[in-house]
Short mmCIF file of C-alpha atoms in Angstrom, two decimals:
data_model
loop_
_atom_site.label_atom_id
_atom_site.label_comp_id
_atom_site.label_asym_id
_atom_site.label_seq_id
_atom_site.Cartn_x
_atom_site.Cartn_y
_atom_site.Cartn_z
CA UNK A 1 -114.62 1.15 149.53
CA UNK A 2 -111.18 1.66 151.46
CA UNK A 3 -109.78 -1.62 153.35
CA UNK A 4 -107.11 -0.57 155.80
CA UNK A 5 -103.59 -2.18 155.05
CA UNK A 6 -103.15 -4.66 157.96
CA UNK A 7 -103.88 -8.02 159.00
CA UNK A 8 -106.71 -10.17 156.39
CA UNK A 9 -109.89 -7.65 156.41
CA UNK A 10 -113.18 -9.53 157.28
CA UNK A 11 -114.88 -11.12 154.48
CA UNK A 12 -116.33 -9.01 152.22
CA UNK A 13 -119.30 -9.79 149.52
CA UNK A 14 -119.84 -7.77 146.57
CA UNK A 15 -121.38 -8.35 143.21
CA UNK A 16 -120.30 -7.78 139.42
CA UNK A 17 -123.88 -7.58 137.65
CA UNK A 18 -124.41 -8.29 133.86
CA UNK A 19 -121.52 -10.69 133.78
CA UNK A 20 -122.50 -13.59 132.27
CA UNK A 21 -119.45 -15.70 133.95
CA UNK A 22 -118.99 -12.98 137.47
CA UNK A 23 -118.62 -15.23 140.00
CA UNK A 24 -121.22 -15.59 142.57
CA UNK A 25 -119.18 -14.74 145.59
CA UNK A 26 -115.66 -13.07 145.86
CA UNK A 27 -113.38 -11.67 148.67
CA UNK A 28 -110.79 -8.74 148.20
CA UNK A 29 -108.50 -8.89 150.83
CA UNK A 30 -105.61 -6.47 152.01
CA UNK A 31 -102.37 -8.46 152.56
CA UNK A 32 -100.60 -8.17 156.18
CA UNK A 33 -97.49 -7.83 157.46
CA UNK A 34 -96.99 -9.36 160.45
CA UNK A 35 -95.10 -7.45 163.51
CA UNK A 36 -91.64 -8.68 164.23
CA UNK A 37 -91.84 -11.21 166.67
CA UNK A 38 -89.72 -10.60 169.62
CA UNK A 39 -88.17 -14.20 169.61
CA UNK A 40 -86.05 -12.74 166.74
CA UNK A 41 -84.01 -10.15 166.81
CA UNK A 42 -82.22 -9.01 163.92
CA UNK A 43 -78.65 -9.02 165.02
CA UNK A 44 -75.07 -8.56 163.70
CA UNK A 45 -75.43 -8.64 159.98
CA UNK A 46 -72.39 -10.79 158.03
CA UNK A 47 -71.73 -8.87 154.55
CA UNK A 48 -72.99 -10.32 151.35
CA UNK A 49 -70.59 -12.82 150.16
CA UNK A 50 -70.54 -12.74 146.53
CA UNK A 51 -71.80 -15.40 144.27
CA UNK A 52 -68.45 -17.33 143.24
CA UNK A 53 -68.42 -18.31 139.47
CA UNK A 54 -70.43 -21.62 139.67
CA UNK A 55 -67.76 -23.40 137.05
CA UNK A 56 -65.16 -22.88 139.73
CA UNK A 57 -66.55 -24.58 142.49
CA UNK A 58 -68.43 -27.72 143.46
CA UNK A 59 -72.32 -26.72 142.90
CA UNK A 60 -74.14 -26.74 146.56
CA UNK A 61 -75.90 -30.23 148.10
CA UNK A 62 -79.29 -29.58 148.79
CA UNK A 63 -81.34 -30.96 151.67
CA UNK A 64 -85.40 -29.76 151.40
CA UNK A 65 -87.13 -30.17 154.70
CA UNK A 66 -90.50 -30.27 154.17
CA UNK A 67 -93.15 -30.33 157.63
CA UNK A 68 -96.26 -31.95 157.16
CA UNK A 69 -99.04 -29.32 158.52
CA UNK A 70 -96.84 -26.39 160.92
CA UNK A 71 -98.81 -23.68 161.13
CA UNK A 72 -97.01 -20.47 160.42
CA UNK A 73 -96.39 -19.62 164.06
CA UNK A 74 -95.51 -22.95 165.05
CA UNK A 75 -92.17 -22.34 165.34
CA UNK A 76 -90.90 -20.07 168.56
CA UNK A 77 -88.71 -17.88 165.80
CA UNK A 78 -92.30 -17.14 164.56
CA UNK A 79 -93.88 -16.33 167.50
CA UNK A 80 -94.85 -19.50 169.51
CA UNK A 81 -94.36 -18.59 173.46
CA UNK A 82 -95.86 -22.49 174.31
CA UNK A 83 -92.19 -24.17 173.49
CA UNK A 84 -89.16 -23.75 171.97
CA UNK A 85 -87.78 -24.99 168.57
CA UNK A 86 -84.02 -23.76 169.23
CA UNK A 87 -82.47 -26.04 166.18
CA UNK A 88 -84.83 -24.59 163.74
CA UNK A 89 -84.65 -20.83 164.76
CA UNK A 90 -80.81 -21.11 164.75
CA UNK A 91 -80.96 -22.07 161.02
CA UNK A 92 -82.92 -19.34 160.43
CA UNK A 93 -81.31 -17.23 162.86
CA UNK A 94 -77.96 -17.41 160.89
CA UNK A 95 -79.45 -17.89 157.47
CA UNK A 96 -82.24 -16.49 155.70
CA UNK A 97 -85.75 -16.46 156.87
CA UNK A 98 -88.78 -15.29 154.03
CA UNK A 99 -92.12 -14.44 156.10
CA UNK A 100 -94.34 -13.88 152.92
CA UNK A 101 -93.48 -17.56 151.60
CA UNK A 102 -96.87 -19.25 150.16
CA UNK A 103 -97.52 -23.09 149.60
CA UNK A 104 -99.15 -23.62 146.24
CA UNK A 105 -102.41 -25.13 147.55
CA UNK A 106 -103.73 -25.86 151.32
CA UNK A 107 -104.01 -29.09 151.21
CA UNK A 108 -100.60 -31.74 151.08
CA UNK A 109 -100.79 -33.56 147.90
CA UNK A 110 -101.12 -30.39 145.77
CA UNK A 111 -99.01 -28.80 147.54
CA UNK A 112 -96.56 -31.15 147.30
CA UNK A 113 -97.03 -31.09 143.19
CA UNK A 114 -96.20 -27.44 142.93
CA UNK A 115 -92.97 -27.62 145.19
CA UNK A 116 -91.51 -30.79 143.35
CA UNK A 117 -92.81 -29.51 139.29
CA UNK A 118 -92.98 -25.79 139.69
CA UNK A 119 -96.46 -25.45 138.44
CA UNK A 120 -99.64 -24.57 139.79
CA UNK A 121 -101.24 -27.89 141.29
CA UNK A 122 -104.64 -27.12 139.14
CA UNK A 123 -102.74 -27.17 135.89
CA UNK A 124 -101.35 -30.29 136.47
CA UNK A 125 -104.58 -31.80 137.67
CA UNK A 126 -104.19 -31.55 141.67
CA UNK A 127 -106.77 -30.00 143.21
CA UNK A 128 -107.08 -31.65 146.34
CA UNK A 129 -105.23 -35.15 148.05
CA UNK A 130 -104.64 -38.06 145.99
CA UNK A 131 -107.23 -40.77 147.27
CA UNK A 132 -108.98 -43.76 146.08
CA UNK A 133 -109.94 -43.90 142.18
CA UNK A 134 -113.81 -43.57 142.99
CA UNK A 135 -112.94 -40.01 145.42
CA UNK A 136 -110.31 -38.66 142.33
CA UNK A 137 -112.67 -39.10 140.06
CA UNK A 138 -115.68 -37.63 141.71
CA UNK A 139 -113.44 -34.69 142.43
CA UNK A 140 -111.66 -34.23 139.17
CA UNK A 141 -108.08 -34.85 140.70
CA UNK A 142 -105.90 -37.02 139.46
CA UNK A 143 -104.54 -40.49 140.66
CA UNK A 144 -100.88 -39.46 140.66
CA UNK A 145 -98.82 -37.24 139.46
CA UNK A 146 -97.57 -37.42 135.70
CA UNK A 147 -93.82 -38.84 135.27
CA UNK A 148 -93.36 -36.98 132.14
CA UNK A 149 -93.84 -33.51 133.88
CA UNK A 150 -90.37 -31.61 134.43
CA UNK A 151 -89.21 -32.24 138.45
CA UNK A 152 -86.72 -31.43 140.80
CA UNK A 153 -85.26 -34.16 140.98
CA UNK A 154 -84.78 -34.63 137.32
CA UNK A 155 -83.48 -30.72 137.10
CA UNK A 156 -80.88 -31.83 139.60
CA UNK A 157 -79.91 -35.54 138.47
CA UNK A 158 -79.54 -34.24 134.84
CA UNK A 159 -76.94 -32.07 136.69
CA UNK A 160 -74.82 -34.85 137.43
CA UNK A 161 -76.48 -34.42 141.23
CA UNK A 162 -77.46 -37.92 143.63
CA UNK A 163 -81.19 -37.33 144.81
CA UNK A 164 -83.27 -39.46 147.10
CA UNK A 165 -86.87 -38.85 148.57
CA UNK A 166 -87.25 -40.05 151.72
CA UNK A 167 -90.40 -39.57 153.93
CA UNK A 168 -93.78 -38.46 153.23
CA UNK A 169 -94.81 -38.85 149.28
CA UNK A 170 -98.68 -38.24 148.59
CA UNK A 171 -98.43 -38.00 144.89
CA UNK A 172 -99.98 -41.12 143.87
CA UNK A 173 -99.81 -44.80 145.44
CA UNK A 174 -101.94 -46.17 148.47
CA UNK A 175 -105.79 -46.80 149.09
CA UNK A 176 -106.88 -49.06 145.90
CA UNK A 177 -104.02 -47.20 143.68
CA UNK A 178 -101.15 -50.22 143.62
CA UNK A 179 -100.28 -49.19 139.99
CA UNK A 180 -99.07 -45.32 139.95
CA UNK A 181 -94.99 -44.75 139.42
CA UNK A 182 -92.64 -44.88 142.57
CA UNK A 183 -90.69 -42.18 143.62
CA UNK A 184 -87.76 -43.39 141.18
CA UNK A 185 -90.24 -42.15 138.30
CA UNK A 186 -89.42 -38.62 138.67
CA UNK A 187 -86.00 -38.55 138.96
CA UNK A 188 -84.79 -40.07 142.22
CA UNK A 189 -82.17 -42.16 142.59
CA UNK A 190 -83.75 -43.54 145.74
CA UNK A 191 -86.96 -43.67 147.24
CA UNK A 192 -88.42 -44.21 150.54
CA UNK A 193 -91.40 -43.09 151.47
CA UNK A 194 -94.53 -44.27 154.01
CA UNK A 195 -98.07 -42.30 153.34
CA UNK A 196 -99.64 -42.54 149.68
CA UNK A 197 -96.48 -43.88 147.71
CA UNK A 198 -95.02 -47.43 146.84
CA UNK A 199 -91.94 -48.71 146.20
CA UNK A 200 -89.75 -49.40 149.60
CA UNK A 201 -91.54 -47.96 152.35
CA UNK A 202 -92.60 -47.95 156.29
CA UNK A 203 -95.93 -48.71 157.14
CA UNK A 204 -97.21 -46.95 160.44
CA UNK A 205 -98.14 -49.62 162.94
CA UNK A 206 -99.98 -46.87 165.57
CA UNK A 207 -101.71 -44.62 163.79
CA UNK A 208 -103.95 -44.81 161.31
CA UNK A 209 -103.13 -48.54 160.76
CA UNK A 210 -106.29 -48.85 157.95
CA UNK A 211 -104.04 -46.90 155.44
CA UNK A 212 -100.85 -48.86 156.09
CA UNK A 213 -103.02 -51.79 155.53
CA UNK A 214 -104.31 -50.99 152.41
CA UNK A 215 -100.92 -50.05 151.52
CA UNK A 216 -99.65 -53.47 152.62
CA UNK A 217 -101.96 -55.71 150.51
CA UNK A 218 -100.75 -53.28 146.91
CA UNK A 219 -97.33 -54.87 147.64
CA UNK A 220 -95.10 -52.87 145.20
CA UNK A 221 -92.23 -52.99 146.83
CA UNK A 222 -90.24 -54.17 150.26
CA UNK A 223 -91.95 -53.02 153.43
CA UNK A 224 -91.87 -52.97 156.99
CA UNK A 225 -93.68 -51.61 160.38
CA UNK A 226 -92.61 -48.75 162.51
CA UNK A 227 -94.83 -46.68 165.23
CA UNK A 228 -95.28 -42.93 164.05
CA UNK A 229 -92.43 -41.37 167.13
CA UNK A 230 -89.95 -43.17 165.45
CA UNK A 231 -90.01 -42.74 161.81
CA UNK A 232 -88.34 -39.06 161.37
CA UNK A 233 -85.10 -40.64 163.48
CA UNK A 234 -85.53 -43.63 160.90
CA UNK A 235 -85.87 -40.83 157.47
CA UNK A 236 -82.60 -38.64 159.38
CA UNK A 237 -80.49 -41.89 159.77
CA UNK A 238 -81.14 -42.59 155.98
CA UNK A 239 -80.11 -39.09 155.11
CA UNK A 240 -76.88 -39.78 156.89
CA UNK A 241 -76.25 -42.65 155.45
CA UNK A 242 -77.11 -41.74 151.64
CA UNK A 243 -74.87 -38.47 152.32
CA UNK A 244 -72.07 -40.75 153.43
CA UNK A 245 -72.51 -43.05 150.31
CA UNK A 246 -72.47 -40.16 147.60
CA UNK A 247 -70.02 -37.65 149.38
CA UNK A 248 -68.31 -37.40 146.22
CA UNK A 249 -70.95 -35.84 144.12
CA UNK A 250 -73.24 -32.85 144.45
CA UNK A 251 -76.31 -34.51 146.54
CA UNK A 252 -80.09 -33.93 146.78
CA UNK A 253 -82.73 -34.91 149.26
CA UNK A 254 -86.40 -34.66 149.44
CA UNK A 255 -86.99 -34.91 153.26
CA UNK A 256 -90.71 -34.88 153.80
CA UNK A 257 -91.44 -35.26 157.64
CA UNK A 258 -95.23 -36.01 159.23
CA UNK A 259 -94.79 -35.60 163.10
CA UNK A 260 -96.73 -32.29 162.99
CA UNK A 261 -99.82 -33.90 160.74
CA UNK A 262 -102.82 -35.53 163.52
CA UNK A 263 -102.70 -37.56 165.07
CA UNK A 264 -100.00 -36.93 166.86
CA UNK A 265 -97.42 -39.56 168.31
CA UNK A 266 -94.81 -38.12 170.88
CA UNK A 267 -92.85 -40.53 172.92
CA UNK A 268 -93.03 -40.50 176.52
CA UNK A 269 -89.87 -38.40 177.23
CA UNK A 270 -90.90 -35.39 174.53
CA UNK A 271 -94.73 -35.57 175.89
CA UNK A 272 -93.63 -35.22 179.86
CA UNK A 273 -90.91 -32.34 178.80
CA UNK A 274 -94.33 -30.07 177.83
CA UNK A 275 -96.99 -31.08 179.89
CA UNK A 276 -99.19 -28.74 180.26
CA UNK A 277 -97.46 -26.31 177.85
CA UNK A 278 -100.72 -26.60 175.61
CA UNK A 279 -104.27 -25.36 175.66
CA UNK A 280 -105.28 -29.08 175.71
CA UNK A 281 -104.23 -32.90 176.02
CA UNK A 282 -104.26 -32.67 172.24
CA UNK A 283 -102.24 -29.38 172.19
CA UNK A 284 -99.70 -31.12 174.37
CA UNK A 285 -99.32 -34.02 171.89
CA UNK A 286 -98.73 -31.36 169.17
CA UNK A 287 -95.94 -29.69 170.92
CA UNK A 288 -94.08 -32.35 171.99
CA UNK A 289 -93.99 -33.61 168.44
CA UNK A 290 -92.56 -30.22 167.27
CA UNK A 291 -89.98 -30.59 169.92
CA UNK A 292 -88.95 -34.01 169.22
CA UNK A 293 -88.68 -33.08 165.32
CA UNK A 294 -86.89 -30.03 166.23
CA UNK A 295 -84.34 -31.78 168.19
CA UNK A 296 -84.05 -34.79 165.67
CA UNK A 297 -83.41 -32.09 162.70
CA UNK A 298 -80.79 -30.34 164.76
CA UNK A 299 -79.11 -33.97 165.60
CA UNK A 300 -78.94 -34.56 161.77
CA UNK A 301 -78.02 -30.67 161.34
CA UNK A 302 -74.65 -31.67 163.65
CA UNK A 303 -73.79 -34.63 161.74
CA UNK A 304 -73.92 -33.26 158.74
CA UNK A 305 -71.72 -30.57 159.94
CA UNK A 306 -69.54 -32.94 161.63
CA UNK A 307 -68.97 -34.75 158.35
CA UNK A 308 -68.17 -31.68 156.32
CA UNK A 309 -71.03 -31.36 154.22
CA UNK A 310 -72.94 -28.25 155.51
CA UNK A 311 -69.87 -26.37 153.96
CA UNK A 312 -71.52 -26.48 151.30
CA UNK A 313 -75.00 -27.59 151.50
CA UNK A 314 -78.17 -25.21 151.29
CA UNK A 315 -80.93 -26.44 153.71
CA UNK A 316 -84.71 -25.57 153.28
CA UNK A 317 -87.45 -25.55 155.59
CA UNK A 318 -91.05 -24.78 155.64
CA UNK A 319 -94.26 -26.30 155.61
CA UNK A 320 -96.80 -27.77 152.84
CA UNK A 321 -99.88 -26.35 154.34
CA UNK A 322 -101.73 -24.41 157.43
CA UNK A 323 -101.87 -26.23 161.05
CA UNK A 324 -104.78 -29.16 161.54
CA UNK A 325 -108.52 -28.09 161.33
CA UNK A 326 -110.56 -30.94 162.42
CA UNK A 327 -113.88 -30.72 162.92
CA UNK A 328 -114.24 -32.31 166.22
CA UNK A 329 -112.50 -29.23 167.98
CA UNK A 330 -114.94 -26.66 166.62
CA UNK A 331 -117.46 -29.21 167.62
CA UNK A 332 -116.46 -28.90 170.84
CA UNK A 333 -115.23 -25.33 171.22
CA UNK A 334 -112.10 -25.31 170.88
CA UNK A 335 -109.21 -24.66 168.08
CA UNK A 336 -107.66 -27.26 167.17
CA UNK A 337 -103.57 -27.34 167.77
CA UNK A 338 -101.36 -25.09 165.76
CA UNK A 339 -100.42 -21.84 165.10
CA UNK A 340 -101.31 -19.59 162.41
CA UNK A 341 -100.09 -16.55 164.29
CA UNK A 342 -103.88 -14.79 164.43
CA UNK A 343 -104.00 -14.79 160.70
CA UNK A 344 -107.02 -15.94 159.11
CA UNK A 345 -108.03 -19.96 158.04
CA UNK A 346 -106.07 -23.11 158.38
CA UNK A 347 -105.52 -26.32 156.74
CA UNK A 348 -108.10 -26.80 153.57
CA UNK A 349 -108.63 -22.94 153.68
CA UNK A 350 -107.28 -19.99 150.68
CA UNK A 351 -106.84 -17.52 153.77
CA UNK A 352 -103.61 -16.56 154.85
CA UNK A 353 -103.40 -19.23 157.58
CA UNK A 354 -104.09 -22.17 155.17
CA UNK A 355 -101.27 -21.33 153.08
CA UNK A 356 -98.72 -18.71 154.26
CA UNK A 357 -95.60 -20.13 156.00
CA UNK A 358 -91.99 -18.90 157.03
CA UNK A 359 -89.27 -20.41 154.15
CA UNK A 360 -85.83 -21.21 156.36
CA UNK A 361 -82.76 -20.92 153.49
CA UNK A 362 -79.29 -21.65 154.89
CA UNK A 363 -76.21 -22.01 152.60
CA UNK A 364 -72.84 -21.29 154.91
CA UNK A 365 -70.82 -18.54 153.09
CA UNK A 366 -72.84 -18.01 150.35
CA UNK A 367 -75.84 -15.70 152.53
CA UNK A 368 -76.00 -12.79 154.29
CA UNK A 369 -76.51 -14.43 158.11
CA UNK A 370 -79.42 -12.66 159.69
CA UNK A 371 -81.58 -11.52 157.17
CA UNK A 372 -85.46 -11.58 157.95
CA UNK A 373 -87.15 -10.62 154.81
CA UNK A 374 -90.51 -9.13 155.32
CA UNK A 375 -90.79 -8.26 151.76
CA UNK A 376 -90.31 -10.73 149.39
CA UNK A 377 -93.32 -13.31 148.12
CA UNK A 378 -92.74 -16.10 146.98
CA UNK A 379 -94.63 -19.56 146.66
CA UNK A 380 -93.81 -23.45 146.27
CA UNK A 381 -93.33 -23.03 142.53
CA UNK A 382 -90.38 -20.79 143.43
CA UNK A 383 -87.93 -23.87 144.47
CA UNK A 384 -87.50 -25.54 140.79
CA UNK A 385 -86.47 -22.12 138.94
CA UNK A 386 -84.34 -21.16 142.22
CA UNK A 387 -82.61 -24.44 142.14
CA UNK A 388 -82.02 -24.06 138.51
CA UNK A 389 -80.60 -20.69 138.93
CA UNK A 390 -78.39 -22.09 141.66
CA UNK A 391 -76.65 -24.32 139.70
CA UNK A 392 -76.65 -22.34 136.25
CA UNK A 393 -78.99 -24.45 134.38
CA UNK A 394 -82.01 -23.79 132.17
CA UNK A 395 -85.72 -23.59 134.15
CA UNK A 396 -88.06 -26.12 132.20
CA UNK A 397 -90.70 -24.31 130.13
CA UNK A 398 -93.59 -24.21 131.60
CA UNK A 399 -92.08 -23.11 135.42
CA UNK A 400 -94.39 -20.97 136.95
CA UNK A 401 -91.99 -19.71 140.01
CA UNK A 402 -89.20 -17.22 140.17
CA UNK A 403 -85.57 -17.18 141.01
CA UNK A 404 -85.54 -16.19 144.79
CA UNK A 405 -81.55 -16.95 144.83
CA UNK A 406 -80.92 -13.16 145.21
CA UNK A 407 -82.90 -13.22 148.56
CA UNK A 408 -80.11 -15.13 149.88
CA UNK A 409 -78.04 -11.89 149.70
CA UNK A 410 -80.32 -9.82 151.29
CA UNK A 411 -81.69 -8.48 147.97
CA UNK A 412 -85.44 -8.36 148.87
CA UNK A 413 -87.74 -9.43 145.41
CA UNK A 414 -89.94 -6.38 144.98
CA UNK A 415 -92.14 -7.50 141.71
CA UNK A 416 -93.25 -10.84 140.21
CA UNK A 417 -95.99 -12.61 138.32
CA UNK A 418 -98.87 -13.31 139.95
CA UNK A 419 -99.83 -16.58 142.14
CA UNK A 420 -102.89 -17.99 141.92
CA UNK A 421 -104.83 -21.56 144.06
CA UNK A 422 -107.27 -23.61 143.21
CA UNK A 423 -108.65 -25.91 146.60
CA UNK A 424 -111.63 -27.76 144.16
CA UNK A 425 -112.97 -27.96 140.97
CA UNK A 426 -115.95 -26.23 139.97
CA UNK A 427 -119.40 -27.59 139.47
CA UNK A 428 -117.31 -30.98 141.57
CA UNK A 429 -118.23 -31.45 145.46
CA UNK A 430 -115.95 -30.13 148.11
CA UNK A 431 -113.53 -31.65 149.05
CA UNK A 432 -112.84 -30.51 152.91
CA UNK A 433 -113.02 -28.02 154.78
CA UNK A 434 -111.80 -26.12 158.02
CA UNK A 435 -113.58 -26.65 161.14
CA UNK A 436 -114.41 -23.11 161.75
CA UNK A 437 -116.85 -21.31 159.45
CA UNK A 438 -114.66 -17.88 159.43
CA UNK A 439 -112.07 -20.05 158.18
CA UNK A 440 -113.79 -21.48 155.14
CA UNK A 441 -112.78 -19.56 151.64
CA UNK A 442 -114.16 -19.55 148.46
CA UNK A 443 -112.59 -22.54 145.75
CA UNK A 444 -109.85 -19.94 144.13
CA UNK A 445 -107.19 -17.24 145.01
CA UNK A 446 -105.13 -15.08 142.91
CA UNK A 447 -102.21 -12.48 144.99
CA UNK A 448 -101.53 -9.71 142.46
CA UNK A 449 -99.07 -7.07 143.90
CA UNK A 450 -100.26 -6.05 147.85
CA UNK A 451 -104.09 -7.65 146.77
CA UNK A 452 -105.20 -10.95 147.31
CA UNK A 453 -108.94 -12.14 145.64
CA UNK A 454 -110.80 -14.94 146.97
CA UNK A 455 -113.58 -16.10 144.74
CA UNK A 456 -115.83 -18.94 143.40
#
């Protein structure tokens, strides 16, 4: 059989006979590249600056902006025509944007677990969203994620580094859990957080009130409510302010941001700016969240800058999973809002669109400006051993990522290990899925060179 190199090929059954453990169904897919979207175009190239001895200087701040469900061509530097995101595709017109960046599972809370412990979710016991104990347990996921397990956070404050989380958490804490660790358990200095987690927190007052009212009655910490438009101001106000307090030291923070994840809460002003931008009422919501985040992250962008910390401060951005997939738009015939640029599956799927992204790296000085690389892969469990490698320290056994530091100089990564996903544990129930039956993969994934295999 010959599959033409290109975008995902169409599903493809085939069986392995006299295997006692074959699986029943499995997909061998051809891995794209996608064309170079006209919204950017690759212009005058700064020369590699080279990497100073990291004893002689102050090691970099770090600020990880993570999007809660942005498709991969939700951005207008990745092709969205609907509305622009100009804050966004400045940083990664002028830094360092990966197209071929993977999220470790296609779903948030395992996601989440590979980007903070640099494993694969499954080995760590996330293989879907932490819920309630009866759902974890039916599904063979854990209630939160283990404390002991190498982070992050603890990489960088064993470094002598200040870290905070602040936003989304997901990794144990809401529902009928009122007993899993806080944030602070991993190796934050600070925690704030609103969906899933405990400790100090927001509750949502608008949208899906139910959750911040289970949330309320766990206590476990100081609380208070907020409606959804306003809470990414709230989390870039207490970036600000924790940068302020710690501008002496080398600082970290985990900003996890939900205005993309359904439903959708715009304010007035962002809504009327793109009405009628979208394919539907719902579409419009979408976008004018985007464009609201966008212009909140380029307001804390400038006063960062204004302060003198983006000297030295690398910024990431990307998303922890493919665009929404809910089942009432296939229902109805439609697509539900989001962009996965026409490749394959969405949220809750192992195709490309459930779990590819773009990975936005900016460190002023210390990159070479401009660089789109097409050719690297890399995947959540790439940020721990990076970070590591940033600020000469040891990468925790067990690490199952790479060093992508030398993408930052436009060195492209031509070979690594292979990545593999789990969404579900076998002989368990399902635990989701997207709302279009193209879009629905088998259970596991592994990527091994230009191959991908889907299988159950």
């Amino acid at each position: 059989m010959t599959i033409k190199i290109g975008r995902e090929c169409p599903l493809t059954r085939f069986r392995a006979p006299n295997r006692r453990l074959a699986p029943a169904a499995m997909t061998l897919t051809a891995i794209a590249t996608l064309p170079l979207p006209a919204a950017l175009a690759r212009g005058a190239q700064e020369a590699p600056t080279p990497a100073p001895a990291r004893q002689a200087e102050r090691r970099p701040n770090i600020l990880f902006v993570l999007v809660d469900d942005m498709g991969f061509g939700d951005l207008s530097v990745m092709g969205n025509k609907k509305v622009q995101t100009p804050n966004l595709d400045r940083l990664a017109q002028d830094g360092v944007l990966l197209t071929k960046f993977y999220d470790a599972a296609p779903i948030c809370s395992s996601s989440r677990a590979g980007f903070l412990t640099g494993r694969f979710p499954a080995d760590i016991g996330f293989v879907g969203i932490t819920a309630g104990r009866t759902r974890n347990a039916e599904l063979g996921q854990v209630d939160w994620l283990d404390p002991k397990l190498p982070t992050i956070a603890r990489l960088l404050d064993n470094a002598g580094y200040a870290t905070a989380h602040i936003g989304k958490w997901h990794l144990g804490g809401g529902r009928d859990i009122g007993d899993a660790p806080w944030p602070t358990a991993y190796g934050f200095d600070k925690g704030f957080t609103t969906f899933e987690g405990l400790g100090p927190r927001v509750l949502v007052s608008d949208e899906e009130r139910f959750l911040a009212q289970q949330s309320d009655k766990l206590g476990q910490g100081p609380r208070f409510w907020e409606i959804k438009t306003n809470l990414t101001g709230l989390y870039a106000d207490m970036t600000v302010d924790f940068v302020a307090q710690h501008s002496d030291t080398p600082w970290f923070v985990n900003l996890w941001l939900n205005d993309i994840h359904d439903p959708w809460a715009p304010d007035d002003e962002s809504l009327s700016d793109v009405m009628g931008k979208g394919d539907s009422s719902d579409d419009d919501q979408m976008l004018a969240s985007l464009v609201k985040m966008d212009k909140t992250l380029g307001r804390l962008f400038d006063r960062l800058d204004q302060m003198g910390e983006l000297d030295n401060t690398l910024i990431l951005v990307t998303s922890d999973n493919g665009p929404s997939s809910l089942a009432r738009y296939h229902e109805r015939g439609e697509t539900a809002p989001g962009s996965t640029e026409g490749l394959r599956g969405r949220k809750f799927s192992l195709y490309e669109g459930g779990i590819r992204q773009p990975l936005i790296m900016h460190w002023r000085g210390h990159m070479k400006a401009g660089t789109r690389d097409e050719q690297t892969v890399g995947q959540g469990v790439d940020l721990l051993p990076t970070f590591a490698s940033i600020i000469g320290a040891k990468k925790p056994v067990g690490s199952a990522g790479i060093d992508l530091s030398p993408t930052l100089q436009g060195q492209p990564i031509t070979q690594r290990p292979d990545l593999f996903w789990a969404f579900g544990k076998e002989g368990r129930p399902a635990i989701a899925k997207p709302s279009q039956p193209i879009d629905v993969s088998p259970r596991f994934a592994v990527r091994e060179g230009d191959w991908k295999l889907l299988a159950n």
